[in-house]
C-alpha positions as a Python dict, from the first residue, in 0.01 Angstrom:
ca = {
    (1, 'X'): (0, 0, 0),
    (2, 'X'): (66, 336, 115),
    (3, 'X'): (364, 564, 21),
    (4, 'X'): (537, 474, 344),
    (5, 'X'): (503, 114, 300),
    (6, 'X'): (634, 149, -59),
    (7, 'X'): (930, 354, 74),
    (8, 'X'): (1028, 61, 329),
    (9, 'X'): (982, -186, 28),
    (10, 'X'): (1208, 13, -185),
    (11, 'X'): (1478, 40, 108),
    (12, 'X'): (1477, -332, 165),
    (13, 'X'): (1525, -413, -215),
    (14, 'X'): (1832, -173, -215),
    (15, 'X'): (1994, -285, 95),
    (16, 'X'): (1899, -657, 121),
    (17, 'X'): (1852, -660, 504),
    (18, 'X'): (1588, -525, 719),
    (19, 'X'): (1873, -376, 945),
    (20, 'X'): (2017, -183, 684),
    (21, 'X'): (1681, -47, 560),
    (22, 'X'): (1591, 63, 908),
    (23, 'X'): (1908, 247, 955),
    (24, 'X'): (1853, 439, 629),
    (25, 'X'): (1492, 517, 712),
    (26, 'X'): (1558, 608, 1078),
    (27, 'X'): (1318, 318, 1202),
    (28, 'X'): (1382, 28, 1423),
    (29, 'X'): (1435, -322, 1269),
    (30, 'X'): (1125, -467, 1440),
    (31, 'X'): (917, -171, 1265),
    (32, 'X'): (1049, -262, 931),
    (33, 'X'): (981, -629, 990),
    (34, 'X'): (644, -558, 1106),
    (35, 'X'): (584, -334, 796),
    (36, 'X'): (707, -605, 573),
    (37, 'X'): (464, -862, 714),
    (38, 'X'): (166, -613, 685),
    (39, 'X'): (256, -557, 339),
    (40, 'X'): (255, -924, 245),
    (41, 'X'): (-88, -974, 421),
    (42, 'X'): (-223, -685, 201),
    (43, 'X'): (-91, -796, -130),
    (44, 'X'): (-162, -1176, -69),
    (45, 'X'): (161, -1287, -158),
    (46, 'X'): (539, -1314, -73),
    (47, 'X'): (753, -997, -137),
    (48, 'X'): (1083, -1141, -42),
    (49, 'X'): (1280, -1470, -29),
    (50, 'X'): (1494, -1543, 274),
    (51, 'X'): (1833, -1676, 227),
    (52, 'X'): (2065, -1697, 525),
    (53, 'X'): (2070, -1346, 676),
    (54, 'X'): (1958, -1167, 356),
    (55, 'X'): (1625, -1121, 185),
    (56, 'X'): (1590, -1092, -183),
    (57, 'X'): (1284, -949, -376),
    (58, 'X'): (1044, -1186, -560),
    (59, 'X'): (946, -1097, -916),
    (60, 'X'): (623, -937, -784),
    (61, 'X'): (812, -704, -537),
    (62, 'X'): (1045, -595, -813),
    (63, 'X'): (747, -506, -1046),
    (64, 'X'): (591, -310, -760),
    (65, 'X'): (920, -134, -695),
    (66, 'X'): (989, -46, -1055),
    (67, 'X'): (632, 103, -1119),
    (68, 'X'): (677, 280, -781),
    (69, 'X'): (994, 474, -908),
    (70, 'X'): (767, 745, -1079),
    (71, 'X'): (617, 812, -749),
    (72, 'X'): (951, 885, -597),
    (73, 'X'): (1066, 1084, -895),
    (74, 'X'): (737, 1293, -852),
    (75, 'X'): (808, 1345, -485),
    (76, 'X'): (1166, 1458, -547),
    (77, 'X'): (1041, 1699, -796),
    (78, 'X'): (807, 1832, -539),
    (79, 'X'): (1064, 1859, -268),
    (80, 'X'): (1264, 2065, -519),
    (81, 'X'): (986, 2286, -601),
    (82, 'X'): (907, 2347, -233),
    (83, 'X'): (1280, 2428, -179),
    (84, 'X'): (1281, 2678, -472),
    (85, 'X'): (970, 2847, -339),
    (86, 'X'): (1108, 2863, 16),
    (87, 'X'): (1424, 3020, -111),
    (88, 'X'): (1233, 3240, -391),
    (89, 'X'): (1418, 3066, -666),
    (90, 'X'): (1095, 2978, -843),
    (91, 'X'): (739, 3094, -901),
    (92, 'X'): (560, 3372, -1077),
    (93, 'X'): (581, 3756, -1030),
    (94, 'X'): (274, 3948, -1145),
    (95, 'X'): (361, 4300, -1157),
    (96, 'X'): (205, 4627, -1284),
    (97, 'X'): (345, 5003, -1286),
    (98, 'X'): (292, 5341, -1410),
    (99, 'X'): (527, 5444, -1681),
    (100, 'X'): (775, 5660, -1478),
    (101, 'X'): (851, 5372, -1243),
    (102, 'X'): (795, 5109, -1478),
    (103, 'X'): (1025, 5188, -1757),
    (104, 'X'): (1324, 5220, -1523),
    (105, 'X'): (1324, 5108, -1175),
    (106, 'X'): (1097, 4799, -1217),
    (107, 'X'): (1264, 4682, -1546),
    (108, 'X'): (1606, 4698, -1370),
    (109, 'X'): (1448, 4529, -1073),
    (110, 'X'): (1323, 4243, -1291),
    (111, 'X'): (1669, 4208, -1457),
    (112, 'X'): (1827, 4173, -1104),
    (113, 'X'): (1579, 3920, -977),
    (114, 'X'): (1605, 3706, -1290),
    (115, 'X'): (1996, 3711, -1273),
    (116, 'X'): (1942, 3571, -908),
    (117, 'X'): (1637, 3361, -966),
    (118, 'X'): (1650, 3230, -1320),
    (119, 'X'): (1360, 2987, -1280),
    (120, 'X'): (1094, 3248, -1211),
    (121, 'X'): (839, 3379, -1453),
    (122, 'X'): (758, 3757, -1454),
    (123, 'X'): (430, 3905, -1601),
    (124, 'X'): (468, 4280, -1631),
    (125, 'X'): (236, 4547, -1758),
    (126, 'X'): (254, 4922, -1772),
    (127, 'X'): (-59, 5112, -1723),
    (128, 'X'): (-188, 5464, -1619),
    (129, 'X'): (-254, 5536, -1249),
    (130, 'X'): (-614, 5389, -1244),
    (131, 'X'): (-501, 5072, -1428),
    (132, 'X'): (-223, 5004, -1165),
    (133, 'X'): (-472, 5046, -881),
    (134, 'X'): (-723, 4811, -1060),
    (135, 'X'): (-477, 4556, -1151),
    (136, 'X'): (-376, 4518, -775),
    (137, 'X'): (-735, 4523, -648),
    (138, 'X'): (-863, 4267, -892),
    (139, 'X'): (-545, 4040, -824),
    (140, 'X'): (-434, 4046, -1160),
    (141, 'X'): (-104, 4179, -1013),
    (142, 'X'): (51, 4097, -676),
    (143, 'X'): (249, 4421, -675),
    (144, 'X'): (188, 4758, -813),
    (145, 'X'): (436, 5049, -856),
    (146, 'X'): (301, 5411, -884),
    (147, 'X'): (371, 5786, -842),
    (148, 'X'): (187, 6012, -622),
    (149, 'X'): (-33, 5740, -478),
    (150, 'X'): (-332, 5890, -280),
    (151, 'X'): (-424, 5566, -87),
    (152, 'X'): (-735, 5367, -120),
    (153, 'X'): (-924, 5138, 115),
    (154, 'X'): (-827, 4769, 81),
    (155, 'X'): (-476, 4849, -40),
    (156, 'X'): (-153, 4873, 148),
    (157, 'X'): (148, 5081, 43),
    (158, 'X'): (498, 5141, 109),
    (159, 'X'): (680, 5460, 25),
    (160, 'X'): (989, 5382, -187),
    (161, 'X'): (1129, 5717, -318),
    (162, 'X'): (1086, 6074, -319),
    (163, 'X'): (1199, 6335, -583),
    (164, 'X'): (1093, 6661, -755),
    (165, 'X'): (950, 6746, -1091),
    (166, 'X'): (1198, 6884, -1343),
    (167, 'X'): (1180, 7096, -1655),
    (168, 'X'): (1279, 6923, -1996),
    (169, 'X'): (1361, 7126, -2306),
    (170, 'X'): (1533, 7076, -2638),
    (171, 'X'): (1923, 7069, -2617),
    (172, 'X'): (2068, 7428, -2629),
    (173, 'X'): (1732, 7593, -2569),
    (174, 'X'): (1769, 7967, -2435),
    (175, 'X'): (1627, 7862, -2086),
    (176, 'X'): (1907, 7601, -2071),
    (177, 'X'): (2140, 7874, -1926),
    (178, 'X'): (1918, 7911, -1632),
    (179, 'X'): (1987, 7697, -1299),
    (180, 'X'): (1625, 7640, -1250),
    (181, 'X'): (1300, 7709, -1423),
    (182, 'X'): (985, 7892, -1301),
    (183, 'X'): (617, 7915, -1418),
    (184, 'X'): (699, 8263, -1535),
    (185, 'X'): (1002, 8154, -1735),
    (186, 'X'): (772, 7944, -1957),
    (187, 'X'): (549, 8238, -2041),
    (188, 'X'): (683, 8323, -2384),
    (189, 'X'): (749, 7954, -2493),
    (190, 'X'): (565, 7662, -2609),
    (191, 'X'): (462, 7455, -2312),
    (192, 'X'): (379, 7079, -2314),
    (193, 'X'): (136, 6991, -2044),
    (194, 'X'): (69, 6681, -1874),
    (195, 'X'): (-318, 6575, -1901),
    (196, 'X'): (-542, 6743, -1646),
    (197, 'X'): (-677, 6412, -1521),
    (198, 'X'): (-347, 6279, -1414),
    (199, 'X'): (-204, 6350, -1079),
    (200, 'X'): (113, 6504, -1200),
    (201, 'X'): (-71, 6724, -1434),
    (202, 'X'): (-305, 6848, -1169),
    (203, 'X'): (-10, 6923, -935),
    (204, 'X'): (173, 7125, -1223),
    (205, 'X'): (-156, 7333, -1269),
    (206, 'X'): (-173, 7394, -905),
    (207, 'X'): (171, 7546, -896),
    (208, 'X'): (101, 7774, -1189),
    (209, 'X'): (-227, 7895, -1001),
    (210, 'X'): (-8, 7951, -691),
    (211, 'X'): (231, 8169, -879),
    (212, 'X'): (-34, 8357, -1048),
    (213, 'X'): (77, 8239, -1401),
    (214, 'X'): (-180, 8152, -1668),
    (215, 'X'): (-160, 7786, -1753),
    (216, 'X'): (-117, 7837, -2120),
    (217, 'X'): (-8, 7509, -2301),
    (218, 'X'): (45, 7433, -2675),
    (219, 'X'): (23, 7048, -2623),
    (220, 'X'): (-116, 6832, -2372),
    (221, 'X'): (-22, 6466, -2337),
    (222, 'X'): (-100, 6184, -2094),
    (223, 'X'): (236, 6054, -2020),
    (224, 'X'): (587, 6191, -1940),
    (225, 'X'): (754, 5988, -2220),
    (226, 'X'): (547, 6165, -2470),
    (227, 'X'): (630, 6509, -2322),
    (228, 'X'): (989, 6434, -2339),
    (229, 'X'): (976, 6309, -2690),
    (230, 'X'): (805, 6627, -2794),
    (231, 'X'): (1052, 6828, -2609),
    (232, 'X'): (1337, 6643, -2775),
    (233, 'X'): (1170, 6725, -3109),
    (234, 'X'): (1177, 7086, -3048),
    (235, 'X'): (787, 7119, -2993),
    (236, 'X'): (825, 7289, -2646),
    (237, 'X'): (921, 7267, -2285),
    (238, 'X'): (758, 7025, -2030),
    (239, 'X'): (757, 6961, -1661),
    (240, 'X'): (780, 6591, -1585),
    (241, 'X'): (902, 6362, -1324),
    (242, 'X'): (1279, 6318, -1302),
    (243, 'X'): (1267, 5937, -1349),
    (244, 'X'): (1137, 5984, -1709),
    (245, 'X'): (1360, 6299, -1759),
    (246, 'X'): (1681, 6123, -1663),
    (247, 'X'): (1587, 5780, -1825),
    (248, 'X'): (1843, 5810, -2081),
    (249, 'X'): (1586, 5765, -2355),
    (250, 'X'): (1573, 6130, -2454),
    (251, 'X'): (1835, 6393, -2570),
    (252, 'X'): (1703, 6698, -2383),
    (253, 'X'): (1833, 6957, -2134),
    (254, 'X'): (1691, 6913, -1779),
    (255, 'X'): (1675, 7167, -1498),
    (256, 'X'): (1512, 7187, -1166),
    (257, 'X'): (1154, 7329, -1155),
    (258, 'X'): (1049, 7580, -891),
    (259, 'X'): (833, 7608, -675),
    (260, 'X'): (925, 7252, -591),
    (261, 'X'): (654, 6976, -683),
    (262, 'X'): (734, 6682, -461),
    (263, 'X'): (631, 6341, -583),
    (264, 'X'): (661, 6011, -426),
    (265, 'X'): (696, 5654, -558),
    (266, 'X'): (501, 5375, -376),
    (267, 'X'): (462, 5001, -394),
    (268, 'X'): (107, 4895, -346),
    (269, 'X'): (-51, 4548, -276),
    (270, 'X'): (-394, 4404, -169),
    (271, 'X'): (-457, 4430, 212),
    (272, 'X'): (-639, 4077, 206),
    (273, 'X'): (-356, 3889, 55),
    (274, 'X'): (-6, 3879, 206),
    (275, 'X'): (289, 3919, -12),
    (276, 'X'): (460, 3604, -140),
    (277, 'X'): (812, 3544, -36),
    (278, 'X'): (902, 3603, -406),
    (279, 'X'): (726, 3938, -410),
    (280, 'X'): (911, 4041, -95),
    (281, 'X'): (1235, 3930, -270),
    (282, 'X'): (1153, 4145, -566),
    (283, 'X'): (1055, 4449, -350),
    (284, 'X'): (1408, 4423, -192),
    (285, 'X'): (1558, 4431, -541),
    (286, 'X'): (1358, 4728, -613),
    (287, 'X'): (1500, 4909, -313),
    (288, 'X'): (1849, 4804, -417),
    (289, 'X'): (1790, 4983, -766),
    (290, 'X'): (1662, 5292, -595),
    (291, 'X'): (1968, 5308, -389),
    (292, 'X'): (2170, 5306, -694),
    (293, 'X'): (1984, 5588, -856),
    (294, 'X'): (2204, 5912, -936),
    (295, 'X'): (2193, 6226, -734),
    (296, 'X'): (2027, 6408, -1028),
    (297, 'X'): (1708, 6189, -945),
    (298, 'X'): (1696, 6296, -579),
}
């Protein structure tokens, strides 16, 4: 007996007539009768007893119907899962981001997504630039979020946000009185540099060279979070991305840095793997969070 036949058997048992069963299933009464006849031929025994205009299941039919309930429960569960997936209410999100985007925009977007879709599971990792690219390339993550993305064959990207590097310093530092900070202003102060191998570190060095200023640093760090922590501790002044500087995790003074170092945040994903409905839903939440950013981050 196939699933459709079992469904017909179940409907006849519930409604006691082939007419009612046909109406519920959207079939004709002859189709129900023919299906019943075929089932009895296949099983080799009677499934119903006929009394007046009604039919009643035999003990054998009741046993089959009872055992079949597990199939219908599984089918209902599958239908609910399909509906959840269609409406992005269930599934898995695998995300990876560099720290500046990950520790603010992405975390808030995860919270928004989970509030709207509580059944989803999120797998989230924060890595340096190369780790984000590799994570998406290897399909360990469906979506990556990154600053200063330079492009790579096999990956698609979408520009999400544009901002400018800023200068962070201890609260009350003498340079806090200035409306903007230049490389020349940093000449006589301890400077915390971002690592040379990072894109933001290279961009900062290029501006110093452009201004004819020696790139003289007292500390070199890989991440903006580390630079801000050192600045907060009074160990120097740093030039970092505004997402990190204005994250609220550090008590520092922040001023614009000139000449302007523009940076852009991107979402990236594999070119040979279309984004799931849930990933697109999450990307919309990311754009909502970006739209709520304060003007200081523009």
